[in-house]
Amino acid sequence: MQRYLIRRALVTIPILFGITVMSYFIMSLTPGDPVQMLINPGMSQADVEIKRRALGLDRPVHVRYAKWLNELVHGNLGYSYSTGAPVTKRVGERVAPTLTLTVSALVLSYLIAVPIGVVVATRRYTWIDYAATFFAFLGISLPTFFLGLAGIYVFALRLRWLPVGGTMTLGGEGGLLDLLLHLALPATVLAVAGAGALTRYVRSSMLEVLGQDFVRTARAKGLAQAVVLRRHALRNALIPVVTLAGLQIPALLGGAVITEQIFEWPGMGRLTIEAINQRDYPVLMGITLITALLVTLGNLLADITYSLVDPRIRYE
Amino acid sequence: MKGLRARLAGAIAAVLIVGLLLPGGALGGPKSEFVAVAGMWSPPNNFNPINTDSSYGFYCVRFMFMGMVEARVENNQTKFFPALASRWEVGADNQTYTFTIHPRAAWHDGKPVTAEDVLFTLMTISDPRTETNRGAQIASIAGLDARGKRAAGAQLGFRILEPRKFEIKTTTPVDPTMFLEMFGANVYILPKHVLGDVPPDQLARHLFFHNPTVGNGPYKFVQYKTDQFVEFVLNESYHLGAPNVRRVFVRIIPPTTMLAQIERGDLDVSAGFGIGEVMIEDWDRVKGMGHVRAVSFSAPGYQYMLFNFQRPYLQDKRVRRAFAHAINRSLIVNQLLKGEGELAEGPIPPANPYFNKKVRPWPFDTARARALLTEAGWDFNRTIILRVPTGNIIRERSADIIRENLIAAGVKVEIQKADFPTNMAAVRAGNYDLGLMGWAGPTDPDVSSQYRTGGQYNLSHHSIASLDQVLDEGVKTADPAKRRAVYDRFQEVFADELPTITLYYPNARTAVTKRMVNVLFDASGLFDFQTYRWVAGTQ
């Protein structure tokens, strides 16, 4: 296991290097540059040239990349073109809000999907199965944009139970209750969107297990249906479902662009869109690097979890 | 199952813990008569008075920082009011300007605002190593070149007379209105005692501009919660009298949910032109709300159509005139803007004191357009490209109307849309025939940067001698009455030459809660610059 981990870690380095090279060069091919798009009547031509030089945009792309890489090796991700703040600060301050939203949504989607998935698997082809399928597909196919706005209309505008957006009440004390109130709508919207697919997943995984010999044996022993489901079937059925969570780690940090936009949530998804619109290359590179790291880590975690929950898998 | 339940509980606990790690809230009571909330669409990039690249940043900056004077358009005249300066004198030569700083003007840390601060600000902006966007505003000052930079060994035309009194000399005589607007109202003063030791090439990255605790304006910076809101608190010792509203929050609210916030009463003011408006489809609904005033005002922004002058077939004046006749601009205003806009043939807004009423837009006349095109020898089989930047829905819709109009006149048009930076790159490279673009300018009518040969924002790449001549004359004329006459003539030349076609001047559509009074918008600004006059009652 240890040797396996070391090997995986070593493979990661050239992969990350390749990703940064490709991202940097593809990015530089994007039409439009961060200085050229600035339109300000008060700005003179000299101001534009000074800015271009200050950001290093007057140099060829390979020189810029080498400089960026050199800074990176020294632990510096550079400065944002558009705000002048260090990239680490711009990206760092979004980690907590992003995780708060995405992890809550993930947990919520499991809480919705697992019970429903199990129930419909045991009641296959009944009205309850069809109803669940219908709602699952509704969840999958309704755009979060629509769900979000509908949620705002009902809960914030008509019933006035929840705020329209943000993470805290203006001028309020903040605190956990306030946060939960603000979290309720965006997390639910994200969870509903994710729960649809997950329900189908749990259902099929459960059906597969229920058809296996050891479940028949358990029933033959005269165990109650509930015990069979809980002690024997569900545990095995959830193995692949739990692994899914590991694979979702990068998505968790990537944030949820549309949901964050609608609910004024200060997350990573919004930052990415902002950075693209402003052609803020250093910030985009920072996000790319962190995402790439997380994807490799997520994959590794998923593999390790698999070997933990499934004794048949061994890594050497 | 037990294990699973424990794990789930653990996960939920983790969420809660992460939640607790989020920084806590602002202090202060619930919303009362001392709190106001303004809403704008996007986050500010920084709070740097001499280098904020967006109107969003600028909207926040002006709560905290000021220039020498404040400009306002009243009764079709640009008037100036005290800001940091309590008095100013214009020399008889129109070349010498003396400012006296208000005796009580002070920085938020209690230190007095002095002529040294003004000098420091000018030296910083004119330093060739500083990242700034104010260079053009100070270019008329003696010792600086046309780009607002200090030539080597040049002596800046600046003299400190007393600690709070200074004199500025310009290179040539200039219209005092122009100078007062550019230097007086648009150059905000920086604190020398805070930033004086920062190397100019490091200034743009200085963390002060993310936490500007030492300003000189009516409001003090409290905090900026990323992507959510900026919080200000009143400056008790503001030299022109403390504001009535104790705390102002500028919230970042996407256009999609702004209506909901207005309807709920969460929002008191939508920020203003181009940064926080009521969507045109929501306009009627806002007008019908009992607790809100729907305020629309003429803003100095407009949408226009570029011709690429590098294309020989667009260099003929008759072709451009034909396009002006072909496009149904009233239809765009009436249909897309619900009548909330104005038409003009030129880059000076109808609400601007320098607007020439005698110049009328070319009337919509498809037959005339076709005749002019035939006369100019237009090739009716040629397909031309109309480039449209995305992001402004009304502009995108107007492109379809323009295309239909041009097809009716016999011109084949293909629309190409791209996001703003991509579109800008194509236009700058001259890779287009027609292009749509928006602009918002200051009150001063000098538009050389867009319409003079080689101007920085001359995206049409045009060079028209008659325009150059009249623009140069406008900059050089120091006598206000004569200068007005020059710009009257400029607008006539513009309408004749049509370097671009001015499509429409949209009104800014804002919403202001009825519990607030003194929220004022005037033609000089894109938004209300006088927030210190806001007065709020309880809801």
XYZ file of C-alpha atoms in Angstrom, chain A residues 148-270:
123
model
C -33.403 28.655 -7.875
C -35.633 31.424 -9.159
C -38.755 29.397 -8.397
C -37.445 28.826 -4.875
C -36.808 32.528 -4.427
C -40.271 33.374 -5.715
C -42.043 30.963 -3.376
C -39.977 31.054 -0.176
C -38.455 34.524 -0.256
C -41.001 36.624 -2.066
C -44.399 35.051 -1.394
C -43.963 33.277 1.962
C -41.061 35.447 3.163
C -39.604 32.608 5.208
C -36.129 32.813 3.741
C -33.817 35.560 2.475
C -33.280 36.101 -1.259
C -29.534 35.584 -1.125
C -26.214 36.217 0.573
C -24.712 34.396 3.522
C -25.785 36.690 6.343
C -28.255 39.364 7.324
C -26.885 42.842 6.663
C -26.024 44.594 9.881
C -26.970 41.440 11.786
C -24.788 39.429 14.120
C -24.326 36.569 11.714
C -24.144 33.300 13.637
C -25.170 29.767 12.833
C -28.930 30.179 12.628
C -28.553 33.124 10.299
C -26.176 31.115 8.132
C -28.544 28.138 7.993
C -31.390 30.415 6.947
C -29.293 31.734 4.094
C -27.970 28.285 3.253
C -31.384 26.599 3.096
C -32.433 27.632 -0.411
C -29.179 27.312 -2.349
C -28.226 24.026 -0.672
C -31.668 22.551 -1.310
C -31.630 23.619 -4.948
C -28.228 22.032 -5.471
C -29.242 18.911 -3.545
C -32.444 18.402 -5.529
C -30.478 18.668 -8.739
C -27.977 16.079 -7.507
C -30.428 13.746 -5.766
C -32.213 12.767 -8.969
C -29.260 10.962 -10.483
C -28.200 9.589 -7.127
C -31.634 8.026 -6.514
C -31.382 6.106 -9.760
C -27.905 5.005 -8.784
C -28.922 3.720 -5.367
C -31.915 1.954 -6.874
C -29.963 0.024 -9.482
C -27.175 -0.819 -7.082
C -29.709 -2.094 -4.547
C -31.540 -4.156 -7.165
C -28.294 -5.805 -8.178
C -27.529 -6.788 -4.592
C -31.063 -7.975 -3.858
C -30.764 -10.498 -6.664
C -27.637 -12.079 -5.218
C -27.343 -15.425 -3.428
C -26.420 -14.192 0.023
C -29.574 -12.120 0.203
C -31.636 -15.179 -0.717
C -29.756 -17.106 2.008
C -30.517 -14.414 4.547
C -34.203 -14.538 3.658
C -34.160 -18.345 3.788
C -32.790 -18.131 7.315
C -36.087 -16.424 8.131
C -34.696 -12.986 8.848
C -37.160 -10.144 8.766
C -37.243 -8.056 5.592
C -35.969 -4.972 7.442
C -32.977 -6.824 8.822
C -32.164 -8.321 5.419
C -32.214 -4.902 3.857
C -30.273 -3.127 6.552
C -27.686 -5.708 7.594
C -27.010 -7.441 4.327
C -28.205 -5.651 1.236
C -27.780 -1.967 1.987
C -24.177 -2.272 3.146
C -23.117 -3.880 -0.077
C -25.278 -1.692 -2.236
C -23.779 1.482 -0.798
C -20.168 0.558 -1.654
C -20.225 2.072 -5.140
C -22.403 4.942 -3.942
C -19.888 5.923 -1.275
C -17.124 5.809 -3.851
C -19.080 8.322 -5.894
C -18.664 10.813 -3.079
C -14.877 10.606 -3.430
C -15.141 11.360 -7.111
C -17.254 14.392 -6.341
C -14.559 16.129 -4.262
C -13.230 18.289 -7.119
C -16.765 19.287 -8.044
C -17.316 20.281 -4.422
C -14.524 22.801 -4.555
C -15.295 23.877 -8.070
C -18.440 25.355 -6.618
C -21.725 25.706 -8.377
C -21.579 28.525 -10.859
C -25.251 29.129 -11.478
C -26.493 28.573 -7.937
C -23.798 30.851 -6.542
C -24.688 33.523 -9.073
C -28.382 33.490 -8.271
C -27.990 33.405 -4.497
C -25.103 35.888 -4.156
C -23.011 33.075 -2.729
C -19.309 34.045 -2.644
C -17.956 30.763 -3.957
C -15.363 29.375 -6.300
C -17.745 28.971 -9.232
C -18.463 32.668 -9.315
